[in-house]
mmCIF file of C-alpha atoms in Angstrom:
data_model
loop_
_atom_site.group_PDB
_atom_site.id
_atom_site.type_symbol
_atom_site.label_atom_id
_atom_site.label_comp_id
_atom_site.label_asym_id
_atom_site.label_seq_id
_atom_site.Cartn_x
_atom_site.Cartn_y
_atom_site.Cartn_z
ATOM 1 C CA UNK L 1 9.364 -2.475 12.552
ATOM 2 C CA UNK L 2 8.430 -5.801 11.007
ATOM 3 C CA UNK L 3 8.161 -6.325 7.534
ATOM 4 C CA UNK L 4 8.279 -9.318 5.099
ATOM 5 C CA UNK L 5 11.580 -10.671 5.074
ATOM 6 C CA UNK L 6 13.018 -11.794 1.553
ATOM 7 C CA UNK L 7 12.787 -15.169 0.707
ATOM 8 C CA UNK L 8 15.727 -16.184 -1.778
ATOM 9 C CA UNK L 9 13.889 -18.747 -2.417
ATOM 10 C CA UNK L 10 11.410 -16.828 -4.394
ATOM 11 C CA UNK L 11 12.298 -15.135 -8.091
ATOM 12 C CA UNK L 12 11.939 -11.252 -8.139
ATOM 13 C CA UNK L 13 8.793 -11.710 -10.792
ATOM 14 C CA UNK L 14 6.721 -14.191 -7.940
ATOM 15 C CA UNK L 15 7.438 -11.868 -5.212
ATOM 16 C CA UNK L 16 6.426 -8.833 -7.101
ATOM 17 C CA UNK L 17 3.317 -11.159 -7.851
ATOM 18 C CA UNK L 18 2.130 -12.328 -4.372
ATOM 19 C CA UNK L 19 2.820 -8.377 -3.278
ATOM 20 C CA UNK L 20 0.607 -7.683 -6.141
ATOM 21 C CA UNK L 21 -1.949 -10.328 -5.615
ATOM 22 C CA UNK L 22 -2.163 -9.923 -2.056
ATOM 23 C CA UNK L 23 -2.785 -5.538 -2.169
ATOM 24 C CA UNK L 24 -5.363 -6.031 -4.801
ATOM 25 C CA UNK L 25 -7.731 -8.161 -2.882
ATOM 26 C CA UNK L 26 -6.982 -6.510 0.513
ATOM 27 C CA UNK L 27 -7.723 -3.015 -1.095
ATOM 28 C CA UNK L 28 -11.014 -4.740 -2.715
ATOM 29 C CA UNK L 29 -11.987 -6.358 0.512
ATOM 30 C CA UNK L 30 -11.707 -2.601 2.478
ATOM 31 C CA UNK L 31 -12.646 -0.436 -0.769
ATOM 32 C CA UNK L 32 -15.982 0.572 1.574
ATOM 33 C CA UNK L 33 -14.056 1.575 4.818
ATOM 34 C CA UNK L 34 -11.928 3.787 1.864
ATOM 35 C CA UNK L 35 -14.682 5.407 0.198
ATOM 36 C CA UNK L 36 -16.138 6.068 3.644
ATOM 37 C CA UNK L 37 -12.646 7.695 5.026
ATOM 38 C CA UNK L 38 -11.893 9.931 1.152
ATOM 39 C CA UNK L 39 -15.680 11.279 1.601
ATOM 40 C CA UNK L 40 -14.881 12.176 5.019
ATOM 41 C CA UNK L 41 -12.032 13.993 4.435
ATOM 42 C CA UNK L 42 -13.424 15.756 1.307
ATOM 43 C CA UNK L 43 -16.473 16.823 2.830
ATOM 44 C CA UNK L 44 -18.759 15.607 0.369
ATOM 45 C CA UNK L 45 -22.467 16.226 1.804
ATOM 46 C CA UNK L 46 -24.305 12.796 2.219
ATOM 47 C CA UNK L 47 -27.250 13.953 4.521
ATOM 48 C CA UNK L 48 -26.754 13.158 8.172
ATOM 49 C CA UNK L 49 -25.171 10.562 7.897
ATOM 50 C CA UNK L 50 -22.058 10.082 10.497
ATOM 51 C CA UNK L 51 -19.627 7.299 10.803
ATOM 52 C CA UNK L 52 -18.198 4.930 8.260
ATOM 53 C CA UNK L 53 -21.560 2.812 8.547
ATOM 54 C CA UNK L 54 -23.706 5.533 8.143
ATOM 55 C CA UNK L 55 -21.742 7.388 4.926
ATOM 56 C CA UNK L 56 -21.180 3.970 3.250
ATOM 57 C CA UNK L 57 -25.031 3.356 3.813
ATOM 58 C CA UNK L 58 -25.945 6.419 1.789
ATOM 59 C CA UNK L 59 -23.935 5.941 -1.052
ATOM 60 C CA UNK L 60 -25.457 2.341 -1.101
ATOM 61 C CA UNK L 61 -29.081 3.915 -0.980
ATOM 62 C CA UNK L 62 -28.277 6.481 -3.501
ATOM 63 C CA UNK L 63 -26.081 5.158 -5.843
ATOM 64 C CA UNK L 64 -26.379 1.107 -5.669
ATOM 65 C CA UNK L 65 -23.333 -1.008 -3.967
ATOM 66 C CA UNK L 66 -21.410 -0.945 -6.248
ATOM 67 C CA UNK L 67 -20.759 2.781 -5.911
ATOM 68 C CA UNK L 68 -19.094 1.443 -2.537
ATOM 69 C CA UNK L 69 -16.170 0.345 -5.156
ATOM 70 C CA UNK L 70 -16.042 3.682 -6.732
ATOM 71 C CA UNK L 71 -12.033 3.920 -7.371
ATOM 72 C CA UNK L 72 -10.745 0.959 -6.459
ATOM 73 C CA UNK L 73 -9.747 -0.255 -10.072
ATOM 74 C CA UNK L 74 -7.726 2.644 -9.945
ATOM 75 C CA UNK L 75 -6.143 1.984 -6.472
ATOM 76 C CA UNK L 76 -5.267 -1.394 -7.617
ATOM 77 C CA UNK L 77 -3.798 -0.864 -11.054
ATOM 78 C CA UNK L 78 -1.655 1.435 -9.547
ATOM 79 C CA UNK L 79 -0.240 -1.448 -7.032
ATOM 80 C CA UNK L 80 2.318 -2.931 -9.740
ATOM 81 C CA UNK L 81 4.179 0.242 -10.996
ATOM 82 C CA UNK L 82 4.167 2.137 -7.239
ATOM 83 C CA UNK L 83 5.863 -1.715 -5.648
ATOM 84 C CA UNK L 84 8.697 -1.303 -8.383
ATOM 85 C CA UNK L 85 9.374 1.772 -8.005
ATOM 86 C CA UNK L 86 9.489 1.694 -4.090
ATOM 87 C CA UNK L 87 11.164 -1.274 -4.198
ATOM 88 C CA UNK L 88 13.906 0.608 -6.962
ATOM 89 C CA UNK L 89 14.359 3.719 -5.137
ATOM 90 C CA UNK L 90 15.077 1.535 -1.567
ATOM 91 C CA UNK L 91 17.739 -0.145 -3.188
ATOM 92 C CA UNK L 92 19.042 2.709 -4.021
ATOM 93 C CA UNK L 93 18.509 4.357 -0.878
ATOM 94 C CA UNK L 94 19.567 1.678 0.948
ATOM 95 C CA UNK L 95 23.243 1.994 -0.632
ATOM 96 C CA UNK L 96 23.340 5.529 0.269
ATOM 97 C CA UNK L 97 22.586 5.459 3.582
ATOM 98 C CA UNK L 98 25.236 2.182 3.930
ATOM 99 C CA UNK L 99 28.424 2.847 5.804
ATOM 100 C CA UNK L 100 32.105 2.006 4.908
ATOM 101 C CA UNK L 101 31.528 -1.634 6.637
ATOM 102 C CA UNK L 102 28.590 -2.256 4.686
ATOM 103 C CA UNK L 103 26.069 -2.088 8.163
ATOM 104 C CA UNK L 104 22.833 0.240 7.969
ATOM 105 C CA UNK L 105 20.831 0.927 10.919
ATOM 106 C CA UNK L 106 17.323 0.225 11.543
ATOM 107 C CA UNK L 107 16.571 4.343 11.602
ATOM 108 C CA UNK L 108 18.303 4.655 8.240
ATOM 109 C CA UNK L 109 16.532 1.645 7.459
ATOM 110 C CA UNK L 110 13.067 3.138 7.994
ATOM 111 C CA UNK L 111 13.618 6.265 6.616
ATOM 112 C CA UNK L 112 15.315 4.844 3.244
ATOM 113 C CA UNK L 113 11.493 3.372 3.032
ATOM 114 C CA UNK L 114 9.656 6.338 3.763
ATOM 115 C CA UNK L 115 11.936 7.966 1.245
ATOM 116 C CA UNK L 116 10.926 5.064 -1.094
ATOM 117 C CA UNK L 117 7.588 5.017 -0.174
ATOM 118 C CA UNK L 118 7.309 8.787 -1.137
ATOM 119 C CA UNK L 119 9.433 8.696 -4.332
ATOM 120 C CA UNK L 120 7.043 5.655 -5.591
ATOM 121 C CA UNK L 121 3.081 8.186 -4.256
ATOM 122 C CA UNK L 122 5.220 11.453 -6.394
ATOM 123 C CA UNK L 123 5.704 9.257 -9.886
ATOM 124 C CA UNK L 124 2.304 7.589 -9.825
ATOM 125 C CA UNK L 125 0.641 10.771 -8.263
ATOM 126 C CA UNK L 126 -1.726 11.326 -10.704
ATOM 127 C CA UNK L 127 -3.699 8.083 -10.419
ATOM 128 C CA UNK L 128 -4.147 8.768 -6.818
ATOM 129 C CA UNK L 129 -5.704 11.775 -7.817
ATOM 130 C CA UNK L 130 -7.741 10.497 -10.222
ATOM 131 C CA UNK L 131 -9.025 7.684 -7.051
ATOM 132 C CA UNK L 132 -10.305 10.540 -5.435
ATOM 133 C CA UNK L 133 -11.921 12.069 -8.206
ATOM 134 C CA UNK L 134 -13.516 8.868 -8.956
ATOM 135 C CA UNK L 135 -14.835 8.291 -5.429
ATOM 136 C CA UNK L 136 -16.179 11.778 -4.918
ATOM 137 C CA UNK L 137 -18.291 11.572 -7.559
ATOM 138 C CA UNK L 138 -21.872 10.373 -8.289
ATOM 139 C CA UNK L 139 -22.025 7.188 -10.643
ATOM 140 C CA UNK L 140 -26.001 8.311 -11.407
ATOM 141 C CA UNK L 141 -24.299 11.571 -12.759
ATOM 142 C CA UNK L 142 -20.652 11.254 -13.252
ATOM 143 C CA UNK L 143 -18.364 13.413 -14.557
ATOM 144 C CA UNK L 144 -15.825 11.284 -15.539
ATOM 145 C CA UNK L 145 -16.450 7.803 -17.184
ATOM 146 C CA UNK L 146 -13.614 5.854 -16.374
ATOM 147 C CA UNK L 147 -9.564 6.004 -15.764
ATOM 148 C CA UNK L 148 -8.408 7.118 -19.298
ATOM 149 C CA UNK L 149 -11.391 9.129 -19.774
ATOM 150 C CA UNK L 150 -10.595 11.080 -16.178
ATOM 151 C CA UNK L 151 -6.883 11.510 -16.644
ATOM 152 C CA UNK L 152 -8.091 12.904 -20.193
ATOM 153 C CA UNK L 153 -10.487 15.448 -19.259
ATOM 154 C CA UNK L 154 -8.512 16.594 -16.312
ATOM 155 C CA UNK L 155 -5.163 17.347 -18.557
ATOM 156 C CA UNK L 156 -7.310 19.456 -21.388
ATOM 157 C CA UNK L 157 -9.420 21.313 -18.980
ATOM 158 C CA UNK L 158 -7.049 21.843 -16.207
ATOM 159 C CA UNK L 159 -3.485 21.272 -17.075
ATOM 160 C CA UNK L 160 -0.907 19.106 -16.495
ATOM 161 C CA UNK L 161 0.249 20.254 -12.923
ATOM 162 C CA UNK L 162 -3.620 19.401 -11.763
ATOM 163 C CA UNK L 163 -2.527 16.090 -12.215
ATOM 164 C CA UNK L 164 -0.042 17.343 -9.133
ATOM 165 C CA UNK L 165 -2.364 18.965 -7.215
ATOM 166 C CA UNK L 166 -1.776 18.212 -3.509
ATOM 167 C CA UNK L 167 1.436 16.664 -3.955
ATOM 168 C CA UNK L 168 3.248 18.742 -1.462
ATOM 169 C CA UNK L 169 1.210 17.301 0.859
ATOM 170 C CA UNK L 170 3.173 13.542 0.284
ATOM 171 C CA UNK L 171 6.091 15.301 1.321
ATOM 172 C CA UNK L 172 5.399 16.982 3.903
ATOM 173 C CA UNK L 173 3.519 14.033 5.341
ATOM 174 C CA UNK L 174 6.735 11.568 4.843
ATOM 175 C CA UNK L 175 8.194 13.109 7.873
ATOM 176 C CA UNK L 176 5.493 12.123 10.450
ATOM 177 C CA UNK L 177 5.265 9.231 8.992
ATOM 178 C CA UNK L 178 8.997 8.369 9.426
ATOM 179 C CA UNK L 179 8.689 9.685 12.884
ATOM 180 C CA UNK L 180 6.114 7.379 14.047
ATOM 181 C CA UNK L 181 7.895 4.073 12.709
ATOM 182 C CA UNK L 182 10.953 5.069 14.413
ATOM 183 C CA UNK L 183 8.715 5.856 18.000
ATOM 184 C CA UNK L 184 6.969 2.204 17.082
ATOM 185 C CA UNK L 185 10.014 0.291 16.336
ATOM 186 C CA UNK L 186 12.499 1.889 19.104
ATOM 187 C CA UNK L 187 9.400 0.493 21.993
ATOM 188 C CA UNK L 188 8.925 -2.499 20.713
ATOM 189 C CA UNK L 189 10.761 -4.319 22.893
ATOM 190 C CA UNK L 190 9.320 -2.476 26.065
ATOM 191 C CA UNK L 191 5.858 -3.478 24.363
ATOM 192 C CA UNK L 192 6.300 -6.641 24.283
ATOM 193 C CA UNK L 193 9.273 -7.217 27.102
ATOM 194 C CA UNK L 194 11.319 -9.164 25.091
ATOM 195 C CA UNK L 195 14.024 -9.646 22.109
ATOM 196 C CA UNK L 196 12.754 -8.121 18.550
ATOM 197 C CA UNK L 197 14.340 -11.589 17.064
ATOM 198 C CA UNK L 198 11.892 -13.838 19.342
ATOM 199 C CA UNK L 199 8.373 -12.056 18.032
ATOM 200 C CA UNK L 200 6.014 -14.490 17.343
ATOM 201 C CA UNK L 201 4.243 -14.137 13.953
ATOM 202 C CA UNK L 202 1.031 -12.927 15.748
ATOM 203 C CA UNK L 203 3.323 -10.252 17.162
ATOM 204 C CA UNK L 204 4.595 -8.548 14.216
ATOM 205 C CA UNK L 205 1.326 -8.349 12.783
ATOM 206 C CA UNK L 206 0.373 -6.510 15.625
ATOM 207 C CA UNK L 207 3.215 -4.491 15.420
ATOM 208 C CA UNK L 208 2.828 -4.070 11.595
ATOM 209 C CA UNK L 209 -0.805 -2.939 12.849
ATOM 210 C CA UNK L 210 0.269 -0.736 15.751
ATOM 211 C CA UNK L 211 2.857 1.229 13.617
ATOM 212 C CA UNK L 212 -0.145 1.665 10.605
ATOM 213 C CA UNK L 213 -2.041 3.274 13.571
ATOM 214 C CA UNK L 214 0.386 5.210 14.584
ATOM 215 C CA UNK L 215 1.840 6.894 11.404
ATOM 216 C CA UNK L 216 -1.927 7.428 9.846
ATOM 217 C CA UNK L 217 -2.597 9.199 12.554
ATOM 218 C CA UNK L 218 0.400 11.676 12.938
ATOM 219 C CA UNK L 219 0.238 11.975 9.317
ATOM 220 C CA UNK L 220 -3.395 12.455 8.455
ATOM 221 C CA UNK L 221 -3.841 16.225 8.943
ATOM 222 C CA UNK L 222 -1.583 16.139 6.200
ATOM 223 C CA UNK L 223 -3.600 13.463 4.062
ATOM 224 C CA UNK L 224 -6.859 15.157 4.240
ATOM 225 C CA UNK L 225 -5.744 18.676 2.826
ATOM 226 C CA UNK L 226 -4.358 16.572 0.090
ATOM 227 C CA UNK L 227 -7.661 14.851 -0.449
ATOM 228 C CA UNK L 228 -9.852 18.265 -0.662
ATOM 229 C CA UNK L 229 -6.971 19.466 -3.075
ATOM 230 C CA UNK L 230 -7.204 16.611 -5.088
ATOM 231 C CA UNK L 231 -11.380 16.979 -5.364
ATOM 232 C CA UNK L 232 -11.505 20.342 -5.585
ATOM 233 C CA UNK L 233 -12.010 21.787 -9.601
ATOM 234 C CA UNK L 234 -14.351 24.575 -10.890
ATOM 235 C CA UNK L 235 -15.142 22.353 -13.160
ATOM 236 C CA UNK L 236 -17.146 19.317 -11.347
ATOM 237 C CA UNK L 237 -20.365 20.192 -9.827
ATOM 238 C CA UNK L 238 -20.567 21.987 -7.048
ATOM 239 C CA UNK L 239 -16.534 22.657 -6.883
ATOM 240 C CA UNK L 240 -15.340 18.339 -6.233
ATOM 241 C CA UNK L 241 -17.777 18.449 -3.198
ATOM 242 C CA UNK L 242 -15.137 20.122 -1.272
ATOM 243 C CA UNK L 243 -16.970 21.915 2.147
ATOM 244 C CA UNK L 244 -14.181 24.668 2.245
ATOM 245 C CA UNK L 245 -13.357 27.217 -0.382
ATOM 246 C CA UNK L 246 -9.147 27.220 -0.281
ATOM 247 C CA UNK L 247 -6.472 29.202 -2.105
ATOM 248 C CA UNK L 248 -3.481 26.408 -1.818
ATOM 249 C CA UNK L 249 -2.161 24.042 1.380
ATOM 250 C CA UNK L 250 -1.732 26.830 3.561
ATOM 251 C CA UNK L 251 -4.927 28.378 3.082
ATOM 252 C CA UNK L 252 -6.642 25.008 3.409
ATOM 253 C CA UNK L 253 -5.217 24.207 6.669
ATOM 254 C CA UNK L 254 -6.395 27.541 7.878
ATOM 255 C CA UNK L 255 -10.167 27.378 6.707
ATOM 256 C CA UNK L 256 -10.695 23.734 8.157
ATOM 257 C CA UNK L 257 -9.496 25.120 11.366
ATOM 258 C CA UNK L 258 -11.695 28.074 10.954
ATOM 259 C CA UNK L 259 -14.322 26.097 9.958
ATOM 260 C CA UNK L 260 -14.376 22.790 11.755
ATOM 261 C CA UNK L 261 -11.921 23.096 14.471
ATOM 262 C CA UNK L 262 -8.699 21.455 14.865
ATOM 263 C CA UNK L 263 -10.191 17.808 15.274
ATOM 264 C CA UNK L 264 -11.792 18.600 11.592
ATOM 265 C CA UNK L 265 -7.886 17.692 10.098
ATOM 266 C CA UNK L 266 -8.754 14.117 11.201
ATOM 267 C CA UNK L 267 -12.126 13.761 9.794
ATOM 268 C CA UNK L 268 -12.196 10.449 8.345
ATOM 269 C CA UNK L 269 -9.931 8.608 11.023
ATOM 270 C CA UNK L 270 -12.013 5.974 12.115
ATOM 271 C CA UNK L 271 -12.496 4.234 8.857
ATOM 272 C CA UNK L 272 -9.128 4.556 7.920
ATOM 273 C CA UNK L 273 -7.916 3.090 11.617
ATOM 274 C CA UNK L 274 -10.651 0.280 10.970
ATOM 275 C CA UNK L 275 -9.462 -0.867 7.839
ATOM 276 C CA UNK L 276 -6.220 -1.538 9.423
ATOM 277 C CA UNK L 277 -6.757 -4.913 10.837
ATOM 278 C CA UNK L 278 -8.361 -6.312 7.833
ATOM 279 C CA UNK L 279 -6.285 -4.881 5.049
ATOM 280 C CA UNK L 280 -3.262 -6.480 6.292
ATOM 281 C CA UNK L 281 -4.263 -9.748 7.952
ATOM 282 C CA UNK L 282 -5.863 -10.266 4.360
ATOM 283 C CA UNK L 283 -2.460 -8.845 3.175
ATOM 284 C CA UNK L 284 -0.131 -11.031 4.954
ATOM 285 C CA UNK L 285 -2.332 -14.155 4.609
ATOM 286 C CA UNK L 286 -2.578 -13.885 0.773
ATOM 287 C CA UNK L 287 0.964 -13.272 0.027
ATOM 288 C CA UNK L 288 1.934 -16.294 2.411
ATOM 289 C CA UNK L 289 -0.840 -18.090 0.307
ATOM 290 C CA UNK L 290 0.851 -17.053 -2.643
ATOM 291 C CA UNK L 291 3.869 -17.850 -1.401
ATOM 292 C CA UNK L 292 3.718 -21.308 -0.539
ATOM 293 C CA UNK L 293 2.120 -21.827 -4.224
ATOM 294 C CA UNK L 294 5.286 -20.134 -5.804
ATOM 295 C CA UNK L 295 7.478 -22.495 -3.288
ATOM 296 C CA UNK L 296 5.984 -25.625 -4.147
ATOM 297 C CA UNK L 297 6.111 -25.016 -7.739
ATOM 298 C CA UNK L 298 9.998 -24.157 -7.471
ATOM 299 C CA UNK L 299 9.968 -27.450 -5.304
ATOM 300 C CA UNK L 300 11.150 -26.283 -2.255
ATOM 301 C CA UNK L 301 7.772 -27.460 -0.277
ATOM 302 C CA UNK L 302 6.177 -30.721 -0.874
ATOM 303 C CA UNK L 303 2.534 -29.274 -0.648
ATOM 304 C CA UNK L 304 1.400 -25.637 -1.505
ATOM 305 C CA UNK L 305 -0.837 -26.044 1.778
ATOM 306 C CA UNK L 306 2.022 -26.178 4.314
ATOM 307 C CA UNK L 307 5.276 -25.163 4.484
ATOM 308 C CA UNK L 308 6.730 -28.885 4.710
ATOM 309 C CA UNK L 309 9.689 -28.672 3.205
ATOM 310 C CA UNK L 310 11.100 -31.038 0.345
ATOM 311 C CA UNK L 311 13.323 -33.593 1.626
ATOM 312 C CA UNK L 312 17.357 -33.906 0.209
ATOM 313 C CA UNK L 313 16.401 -30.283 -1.119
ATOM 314 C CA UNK L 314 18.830 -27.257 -0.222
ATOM 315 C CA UNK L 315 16.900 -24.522 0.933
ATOM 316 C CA UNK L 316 19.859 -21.930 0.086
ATOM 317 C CA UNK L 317 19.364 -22.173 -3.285
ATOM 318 C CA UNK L 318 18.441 -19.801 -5.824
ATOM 319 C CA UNK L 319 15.496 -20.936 -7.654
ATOM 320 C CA UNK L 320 17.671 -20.694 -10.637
ATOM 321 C CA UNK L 321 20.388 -23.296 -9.241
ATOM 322 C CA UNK L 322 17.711 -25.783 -7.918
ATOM 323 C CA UNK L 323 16.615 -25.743 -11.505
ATOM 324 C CA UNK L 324 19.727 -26.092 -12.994
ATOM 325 C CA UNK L 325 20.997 -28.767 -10.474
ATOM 326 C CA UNK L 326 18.107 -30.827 -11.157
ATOM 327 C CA UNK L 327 18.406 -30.830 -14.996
ATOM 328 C CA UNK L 328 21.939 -31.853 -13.944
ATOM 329 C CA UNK L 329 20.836 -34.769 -12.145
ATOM 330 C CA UNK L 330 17.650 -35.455 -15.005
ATOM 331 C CA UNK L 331 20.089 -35.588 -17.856
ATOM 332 C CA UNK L 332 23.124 -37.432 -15.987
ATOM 333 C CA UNK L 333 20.777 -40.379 -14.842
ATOM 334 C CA UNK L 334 19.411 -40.587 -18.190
ATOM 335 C CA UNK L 335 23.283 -40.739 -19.913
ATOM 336 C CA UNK L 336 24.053 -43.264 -17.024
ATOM 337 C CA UNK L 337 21.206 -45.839 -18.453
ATOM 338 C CA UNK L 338 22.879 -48.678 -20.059
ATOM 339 C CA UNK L 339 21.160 -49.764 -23.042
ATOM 340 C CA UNK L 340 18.982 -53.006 -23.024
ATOM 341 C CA UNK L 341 17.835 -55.027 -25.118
#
């Protein structure tokens, strides 16, 4: 599957930056299609409405726009701390899964990042519970008044472990997940009938796409019994929302289907599959925005609005060396200098 390669040309701090940079405004720019697809799931009642347009349109009409935002601060503060820790525990998993030679392959590969990906959703598991919280709720009458204020009330009236509710459910979800990267990556080339090395840019963003697609999908059943255990509470009106009265995972699998049919597990779908697109081409084009900015300040580039590269520069250096080799150069020309008069 493709994913940003690492530029050595970048510090750790700047790449952690433009990651950062680029998933808060791509999670700000398709905050609606969210809300639209965590109602969904939930089954919070919103009148007739059906579809993303038509949910999104009643919370507008009923709570202002920008109710369509409910959550999102949360969604992005939690950016910074889940990239280091996914990018920590694939390091580590990574090694592990590295033979004697020092080769991994690319299955190993994708399932040291769903392992990463799921160690980083368990330790910052509580703020994604506290998104949902936040966008199930009515900003006329909330129950919570912000972030601290939610975490707060939910640890002294429910407990720590509601903090966890649902969590099982990032598990169990990790392993359709992994299974659809590895049925995306291992067709890739019959996709595209050609070499994985020759993809054009366009193509791995459609392939970046395509495998999104693919694993939300396969793991969504999953994703929306976590959502109504994450809303549900005896102690927000009217139960969180929730449309089905559950005693844990298993027993909310089982009323949905009762209730709702099998399709019912993907309620929700549609905004979440058309959010794809413009989360990540908003994605990739800020952090390559980003990037060039970080590139031309480390003077690899000569302009941060192309990726021209600076002539007699060495492009294998570390950002570190280039520095270092041009203070070299700075402070030998300057003892060269012959004094004048």
């Amino acid at each position: 599957m493709a994913t940003w390669r690492r530029d050595g040309r970048l510090t750790g701090s700047q790449r952690l930056l433009c990651a950062g940079l680029a998933g808060t405004l791509s999670l700000s720019l398709t905050a609606p299609l969210e809300l639209a697809t965590v109602l969904a799931q939930v089954g919070v009642v919103r009148g007739r409405a059906r579809g993303p347009w038509g949910a999104g349109l009643c919370v507008w009409r009923a709570e202002g726009p920008r109710a369509l935002w409910k959550g999102n601060a949360v969604a992005c503060l939690r950016l910074f701390p889940c990239s280091a820790v996914q990018l920590a525990a694939y390091r580590k998993f990574v090694v592990l899964f590295t033979d004697d030679l020092g080769h991994i392959s690319q299955w190993r590969s994708i399932m040291a990042g769903s392992l990463a990906g799921m160690v980083s959703a368990i330790v910052t598991y509580p703020t994604d519970l506290i998104k949902t919280r936040l966008i199930v709720q009515n900003m006329l009458e909330p129950s919570y008044r912000g972030i601290l204020h939610a975490f707060s009330t939910i640890y002294q009236q429910e407990g720590f472990l509601a903090l966890y509710r649902g969590v099982s459910l990032t598990i169990l979800g990790a392993l359709p997940f992994s299974a659809g990267s590895l049925l995306v990556y291992m067709n890739l080339e019959k996709i595209w009938n050609g070499p994985r090395d020759r993809f054009s840019l366009l193509q791995n963003f459609a392939n970046v796409c395509l495998a999104a697609a693919v694993t939300q999908t396969l793991s969504f059943p999953f994703d929306t019994v976590k959502r109504k255990m994450q809303a549900q509470s005896s102690y927000l009106p009217h139960c969180g929302g929730v449309d089905v009265h559950f005693s844990g995972a298993v027993d909310c699998f089982r009323q949905i289907v009762k209730a709702q049919g099998v399709l019912g597990l993907w309620n929700g779908l549609t905004a979440n599959l058309l959010k794809i697109v413009p989360y990540f081409g908003v994605m990739f084009g800020t952090f390559e925005f980003c990037k060039r900015i970080c590139l031309y300040q480390n003077g690899y580039i000569v302009s941060p609005l192309s990726y021209k590269l600076t002539p007699g520069v060495d492009q294998s250096l570390k950002p570190q060396e280039l520095r270092e080799l041009k203070k070299f150069f700075k402070t030998g020309q300057l003892k060269s200098k012959k004094p004048t008069l």
